[in-house]
Coordinates of C-alpha atoms in Angstrom, one line a residue:
X44 CA 76.5 113.4 32.6
X45 CA 73.3 112.1 31.2
X46 CA 70.8 114.8 30.2
X47 CA 68.0 115.4 32.8
X48 CA 65.5 113.9 30.3
X49 CA 67.2 110.6 30.6
X50 CA 66.5 110.6 34.3
X51 CA 62.9 111.4 33.7
X52 CA 62.6 108.7 31.1
X53 CA 64.1 106.1 33.4
X54 CA 61.7 107.1 36.2
X55 CA 58.7 106.9 33.9
X56 CA 59.7 103.5 32.7
X57 CA 60.2 102.1 36.2
X58 CA 57.5 100.3 38.2
X59 CA 55.9 102.7 40.7
X60 CA 57.5 101.0 43.8
X61 CA 60.9 101.1 42.1
X62 CA 61.3 104.8 41.3
X63 CA 63.4 105.6 44.4
X64 CA 65.7 102.7 43.5
X65 CA 66.1 104.1 40.0
X66 CA 67.0 107.6 41.3
X67 CA 69.4 106.1 43.8
X68 CA 71.2 104.1 41.1
X69 CA 71.4 107.3 38.9
X70 CA 73.0 109.3 41.7
X71 CA 75.4 106.5 42.7
X72 CA 76.5 106.2 39.1
X73 CA 76.9 109.9 38.4
X74 CA 78.4 111.0 41.6
X75 CA 79.8 107.8 43.2
X76 CA 77.5 108.4 46.2
X77 CA 78.1 106.3 49.3
X78 CA 74.5 106.5 50.4
X79 CA 71.2 107.9 49.1
X80 CA 68.0 108.2 51.2
X81 CA 64.5 109.5 50.7
X82 CA 62.7 110.9 53.7
X83 CA 59.0 111.9 53.5
X84 CA 57.2 114.1 55.9
X85 CA 54.6 112.5 58.1
X86 CA 50.9 113.6 58.4
X87 CA 51.6 115.6 61.5
X88 CA 54.5 117.5 59.7
X89 CA 56.8 116.8 62.6
X90 CA 58.9 113.9 61.4
X91 CA 60.7 112.9 58.2
X92 CA 60.2 109.1 57.7
X93 CA 62.6 106.9 55.6
X94 CA 61.1 105.2 52.6
X95 CA 61.3 101.4 52.8
X96 CA 59.4 98.2 53.1
X97 CA 57.4 97.7 56.3
X98 CA 58.3 97.3 59.1
X99 CA 60.5 100.3 59.1
X100 CA 63.9 99.6 60.8
X101 CA 65.4 103.1 60.7
X102 CA 64.2 105.8 63.1
X103 CA 62.5 109.0 61.8
X104 CA 64.2 112.3 61.8
X105 CA 62.6 115.4 63.4
X106 CA 61.6 118.2 61.2
X107 CA 62.9 120.6 63.8
X108 CA 66.5 120.6 64.9
X109 CA 67.9 118.4 62.2
X110 CA 69.8 119.0 59.0
X111 CA 67.2 117.3 56.8
X112 CA 64.5 119.4 58.6
X113 CA 66.4 122.6 57.8
X114 CA 66.4 121.7 54.1
X115 CA 62.7 120.9 54.3
X116 CA 61.9 124.1 56.0
X117 CA 64.0 126.4 53.9
X118 CA 63.2 124.6 50.6
X119 CA 66.9 125.0 49.7
X120 CA 69.7 122.4 49.3
X121 CA 71.9 122.1 52.4
X122 CA 75.4 120.7 52.4
X123 CA 76.8 119.2 55.7
X124 CA 80.5 118.5 55.6
X125 CA 82.3 115.7 57.6
X126 CA 85.9 117.0 57.4
X127 CA 87.3 114.0 59.3
X128 CA 85.9 111.6 56.8
X129 CA 86.2 113.8 53.7
X130 CA 82.5 113.4 53.1
X131 CA 79.6 115.7 52.4
X132 CA 75.9 114.9 52.7
X133 CA 73.6 117.0 50.6
X134 CA 70.0 117.4 51.7
X135 CA 67.6 118.4 48.9
X136 CA 63.9 119.4 49.2
X137 CA 61.5 117.1 47.3
X138 CA 58.5 119.3 46.3
X139 CA 56.0 119.6 43.5
X140 CA 54.4 123.0 42.7
X141 CA 54.9 124.1 46.3
X142 CA 53.7 120.9 47.9
X143 CA 56.4 119.8 50.3
X144 CA 56.8 116.0 50.2
X145 CA 60.1 115.4 52.0
X146 CA 63.9 115.4 51.5
X147 CA 66.4 113.5 49.4
X148 CA 69.9 113.0 50.8
X149 CA 73.1 112.0 49.1
X150 CA 76.4 111.3 50.8
X151 CA 79.4 112.0 48.5
X152 CA 83.2 112.0 48.8
X153 CA 84.6 115.6 49.2
X154 CA 88.3 116.5 48.9
X155 CA 89.9 118.0 52.0
X156 CA 89.0 121.7 52.1
X157 CA 86.9 121.5 48.9
X158 CA 83.4 122.7 48.6
X159 CA 80.9 120.8 46.5
X160 CA 80.5 122.4 43.1
X161 CA 77.3 124.3 42.3
X162 CA 76.9 122.1 39.2
X163 CA 76.8 118.9 41.3
X164 CA 74.2 120.4 43.7
X165 CA 72.1 121.6 40.8
X166 CA 72.2 118.1 39.2
X167 CA 71.2 116.5 42.5
X168 CA 68.3 119.0 42.9
X169 CA 67.1 118.2 39.3
X170 CA 67.1 114.5 40.4
X171 CA 65.0 115.4 43.5
X172 CA 62.6 117.4 41.4
X173 CA 62.1 114.6 38.9
X174 CA 61.6 112.2 41.7
X175 CA 59.0 114.4 43.4
X176 CA 56.8 114.5 40.3
X177 CA 57.0 110.7 40.0
X178 CA 56.2 110.1 43.7
X179 CA 52.9 112.0 43.2
X180 CA 52.0 109.9 40.2
X181 CA 53.2 106.6 41.8
X182 CA 51.0 107.0 44.8
X183 CA 48.0 106.0 42.7
X184 CA 49.5 102.6 42.1
X185 CA 51.6 101.7 45.2
X186 CA 51.3 102.2 49.0
X187 CA 55.1 102.4 49.5
X188 CA 55.2 106.2 49.8
X189 CA 52.0 106.6 51.7
X190 CA 53.2 104.1 54.3
X191 CA 56.4 106.2 54.7
X192 CA 54.3 109.2 55.6
X193 CA 52.7 107.7 58.7
X194 CA 54.5 107.6 62.1
X195 CA 51.6 105.7 63.6
X196 CA 48.5 104.0 62.4
X197 CA 45.7 106.3 61.1
X198 CA 42.1 105.8 62.2
X199 CA 39.9 104.7 59.3
X200 CA 38.2 108.1 59.4
X201 CA 41.6 109.9 59.1
X202 CA 42.5 107.6 56.2
X203 CA 39.4 108.7 54.4
X204 CA 40.0 112.4 55.1
X205 CA 43.7 112.4 54.1
X206 CA 42.9 110.7 50.8
X207 CA 40.3 113.5 50.1
X208 CA 42.8 116.3 50.4
X209 CA 44.5 118.0 47.5
X210 CA 47.9 118.3 49.3
X211 CA 49.1 120.4 52.2
X212 CA 50.6 123.3 50.3
X213 CA 50.8 124.7 46.7
X214 CA 52.2 127.7 45.1
X215 CA 51.9 129.8 41.9
X216 CA 53.3 133.3 41.2
X217 CA 50.0 134.8 42.3
X218 CA 49.7 133.0 45.7
X219 CA 51.1 130.5 48.2
X220 CA 48.9 128.2 50.2
X221 CA 49.4 125.9 53.2
X222 CA 47.1 123.9 55.4
X223 CA 47.2 121.4 58.2
X224 CA 44.8 119.3 60.2
X225 CA 45.2 118.2 63.9
X226 CA 45.1 115.6 65.4
X227 CA 46.6 114.3 62.2
X228 CA 46.1 110.6 62.9
X229 CA 42.5 110.8 64.2
X230 CA 40.6 113.5 62.2
X231 CA 36.9 114.0 62.9
X232 CA 35.5 115.9 60.0
X233 CA 37.3 119.1 59.1
X234 CA 38.6 119.4 55.5
X235 CA 40.0 121.7 52.9
X236 CA 40.2 121.7 49.1
X237 CA 41.6 123.9 46.4
X238 CA 41.8 124.0 42.6
X239 CA 43.2 126.6 40.2
X240 CA 42.6 127.4 36.5
X241 CA 44.3 130.0 34.4
X242 CA 42.4 132.9 36.0
X243 CA 40.7 131.5 39.1
X244 CA 41.6 129.9 42.4
X245 CA 38.8 128.0 44.2
X246 CA 39.3 127.3 47.9
X247 CA 36.9 125.6 50.4
X248 CA 37.3 125.1 54.1
X249 CA 34.8 122.8 55.9
X250 CA 34.0 122.1 59.5
X251 CA 32.0 118.8 59.6
X252 CA 29.8 117.7 62.5
X253 CA 30.1 114.4 64.2
X254 CA 32.9 112.0 64.8
X255 CA 34.7 109.1 63.2
X256 CA 33.3 107.4 60.1
X257 CA 30.0 109.3 60.2
X258 CA 31.9 112.6 60.0
X259 CA 34.3 111.4 57.3
X260 CA 31.4 110.1 55.2
X261 CA 29.6 113.5 55.5
X262 CA 32.7 115.4 54.6
X263 CA 33.4 113.1 51.6
X264 CA 29.8 113.6 50.3
X265 CA 30.0 117.4 50.6
X266 CA 33.5 117.8 49.1
X267 CA 32.8 115.6 46.2
X268 CA 29.5 117.3 45.6
X269 CA 31.3 120.7 45.5
X270 CA 33.9 119.3 43.1
X271 CA 31.3 117.8 40.9
X272 CA 29.6 121.2 40.6
X273 CA 32.8 123.1 40.2
X274 CA 34.0 120.8 37.4
X275 CA 30.7 121.3 35.6
X276 CA 31.6 125.0 35.4
X277 CA 28.9 126.2 37.7
X278 CA 28.9 129.5 39.7
X279 CA 30.0 129.6 43.3
X280 CA 26.3 130.0 44.3
X281 CA 25.3 127.0 42.4
X282 CA 28.2 125.0 43.7
X283 CA 27.0 125.7 47.3
X284 CA 23.3 125.0 46.3
X285 CA 24.0 121.6 44.8
X286 CA 26.3 120.5 47.6
X287 CA 23.6 121.7 50.1
X288 CA 21.0 119.6 48.3
X289 CA 23.3 116.5 48.1
X290 CA 23.8 116.6 51.9
X291 CA 20.2 117.4 52.6
X292 CA 19.0 114.6 50.3
X293 CA 21.1 112.1 52.1
X294 CA 20.6 113.2 55.7
X295 CA 17.3 115.2 55.7
X296 CA 18.8 118.0 57.8
X297 CA 20.1 115.7 60.6
X298 CA 23.7 116.3 59.6
X299 CA 25.2 119.3 57.9
X300 CA 28.5 121.0 57.2
X301 CA 29.8 124.5 57.9
X302 CA 31.8 125.6 54.9
X303 CA 33.6 128.6 53.4
X304 CA 33.7 128.8 49.6
X305 CA 36.0 131.2 47.8
X306 CA 36.7 132.2 44.2
X307 CA 39.8 134.3 43.8
X308 CA 40.2 136.1 40.4
X309 CA 43.9 135.9 39.9
X310 CA 44.3 138.9 37.5
X311 CA 42.5 141.4 39.8
X312 CA 42.4 140.0 43.3
X313 CA 38.6 140.2 43.4
X314 CA 37.2 137.6 45.8
X315 CA 33.8 136.0 45.8
X316 CA 32.9 134.3 49.0
X317 CA 30.0 132.3 50.5
X318 CA 30.0 131.9 54.3
X319 CA 27.8 128.8 54.9
X320 CA 28.0 128.9 58.7
X321 CA 31.7 128.5 58.4
X322 CA 35.2 128.6 59.9
X323 CA 36.4 132.1 60.4
X324 CA 38.7 134.3 58.3
X325 CA 41.5 136.6 59.5
X326 CA 43.5 139.0 57.4
X327 CA 47.0 140.4 58.0
X328 CA 47.5 143.6 55.9
X329 CA 50.5 145.8 56.4
X330 CA 51.1 144.2 59.8
X331 CA 47.6 144.7 61.1
X332 CA 45.8 141.5 62.2
X333 CA 42.0 141.7 61.9
X334 CA 39.0 139.3 61.5
X335 CA 37.0 139.6 58.3
X336 CA 33.3 139.9 59.2
X337 CA 31.1 138.0 56.8
X338 CA 27.3 137.4 56.6
X339 CA 26.8 133.8 57.9
X340 CA 24.3 131.8 55.8
X341 CA 23.0 128.3 56.5
X342 CA 25.4 125.4 56.7
X343 CA 25.3 123.0 53.8
X344 CA 22.5 120.4 54.2
X345 CA 20.7 122.0 57.1
X346 CA 17.5 123.0 55.1
X347 CA 16.0 122.1 51.8
X348 CA 16.4 124.6 48.8
X349 CA 18.7 127.0 50.6
X350 CA 19.7 129.9 48.3
X351 CA 23.3 131.2 48.8
X352 CA 24.3 134.7 48.0
X353 CA 28.0 135.5 47.6
X354 CA 29.7 138.5 49.1
X355 CA 32.7 140.3 47.6
X356 CA 36.0 141.8 48.8
X357 CA 39.4 142.3 47.3
X358 CA 42.9 141.1 48.3
X359 CA 46.0 143.2 47.8
X360 CA 49.6 142.1 47.1
X361 CA 51.1 141.3 50.5
X362 CA 47.9 140.3 52.2
X363 CA 47.8 137.1 54.2
X364 CA 44.5 135.3 54.9
X365 CA 44.0 132.7 57.5
X366 CA 41.0 130.3 57.7
X367 CA 40.6 128.8 61.1
X368 CA 38.1 126.2 62.3
X369 CA 36.1 126.1 65.6
X370 CA 38.5 123.4 67.0
X371 CA 41.0 126.2 67.4
X372 CA 38.7 128.7 69.0
X373 CA 37.0 126.2 71.3
X374 CA 40.1 124.3 72.4
X375 CA 40.3 124.1 76.2
X376 CA 43.3 124.0 78.5
X377 CA 43.6 121.3 81.1
X378 CA 42.1 123.9 83.5
X379 CA 39.1 124.5 81.2
X380 CA 40.2 127.8 79.8
X381 CA 39.3 128.5 76.2
X382 CA 41.9 129.5 73.6
X383 CA 41.2 133.2 73.4
X384 CA 40.9 135.5 70.4
X385 CA 43.8 137.5 71.9
X386 CA 46.0 134.4 72.0
X387 CA 45.0 133.5 68.4
X388 CA 45.8 137.1 67.2
X389 CA 49.2 136.9 68.9
X390 CA 49.9 133.6 67.2
X391 CA 49.0 135.0 63.8
X392 CA 51.2 138.0 64.4
X393 CA 54.2 135.9 65.6
X394 CA 54.1 133.8 62.5
X395 CA 53.9 136.7 60.0
X396 CA 57.4 136.3 58.7
X397 CA 57.1 132.5 58.0
X398 CA 56.1 131.3 54.5
X399 CA 52.5 130.2 54.2
X400 CA 53.2 126.4 54.2
X401 CA 54.9 126.6 57.6
X402 CA 52.3 128.8 59.3
X403 CA 49.6 126.2 60.0
X404 CA 51.9 123.7 61.6
X405 CA 53.5 126.4 63.9
X406 CA 50.1 127.8 64.9
X407 CA 48.8 124.3 65.7
X408 CA 51.9 123.6 67.8
X409 CA 51.2 126.7 69.9
X410 CA 47.6 125.6 70.3
X411 CA 48.8 122.2 71.5
X412 CA 50.8 124.0 74.1
X413 CA 47.6 125.6 75.4
X414 CA 45.5 122.4 75.1
X415 CA 48.0 120.0 76.6
X416 CA 48.8 116.4 75.4
X417 CA 45.4 114.9 76.2
X418 CA 43.0 113.8 73.5
X419 CA 41.4 116.5 71.4
X420 CA 37.7 117.1 71.6
X421 CA 37.5 118.3 68.0
X422 CA 39.5 118.8 64.9
X423 CA 41.7 121.9 64.5
X424 CA 42.2 123.2 61.0
X425 CA 44.4 126.2 59.9
X426 CA 44.9 127.3 56.3
X427 CA 47.1 130.2 55.3
X428 CA 47.1 132.0 52.0
X429 CA 49.7 134.6 51.0
X430 CA 48.5 136.8 48.1
X431 CA 51.2 138.1 45.8
X432 CA 49.0 139.2 42.9
X433 CA 49.7 138.9 39.2
X434 CA 52.5 140.9 37.7
X435 CA 52.1 142.5 34.3
X436 CA 54.2 139.7 32.8
X437 CA 51.4 137.3 33.8
X438 CA 48.5 139.4 32.5
X439 CA 46.6 138.0 29.7

């Protein structure tokens, strides 16, 4: 077999829209594969969409109740044998640093009664891992993979919002993060962002006012102002202050943004937080679900020269934090009944054994069961952070 570096080199040398064709050729040559497919998860995290030129002729595969969906959910390779045809299809997660992109499948010949060797599965997973990194890079230069992620057309506001997001999940030894927006194809103004350095994780969760393009423009302004301040190395207070002034300078207080700003210190678990009229925070610690009470300060852009003062608390290994927007709390059933705090706490408790990237989607599905299938009155955002802490081997 070629060395893995040869695969990576071939992918780097390929045109952005051809990288899947390259990996398919590699797998067909190495393993005499009968079929190789790439399925990417859609914006709603409910379907796996085949990559191909529009219009798509092959139907999507559900994330739930399907073999590719099981590989996507477990983030482990899955072999499905067809004994009658002496074939095996291997489904392999396609992920980058915890961000779940989709599933690569390869159908190979298998001898009667034979199991696929671990070496073959390992080589296929290495191909999937190499492809995942190149998909992220290629999306800057081709729409092929972005088109595969949409099961229906996005509104222009939703297009702007999705392009603003860092991903939908990420992981490091110290933490695991997952987030989801709903309705995925018609977002109003909710948003999230994160960025990590050697010793700090910054997280922001925003609940923008308004609808459509106006809401998307407001959120874009605020998030980019926060990024600009963060990348300049400013403190959390100064990040909030400069974003506040950017929004106020543009809108004069007529539009504003409720935002949570966090800085997690990775070596110690110390957390600095600014609650700018924000979405709410819940904690699960040793099985107990409880809200974290914070001192609410003014939303970003409401008044001129607002000074923001951070609060502090500490997370412990095993803690789970959930950040939840008003669109969840205020969701109404068809009969006009609000989604209660008791129902929310029950949903948080029922998902406690799921990994962080799966929690937001499941919680929003439960919310949809309460709200019904009609159009949503507001965005719903759920972010889940599992804190593992830094082991001594990672201490600096």
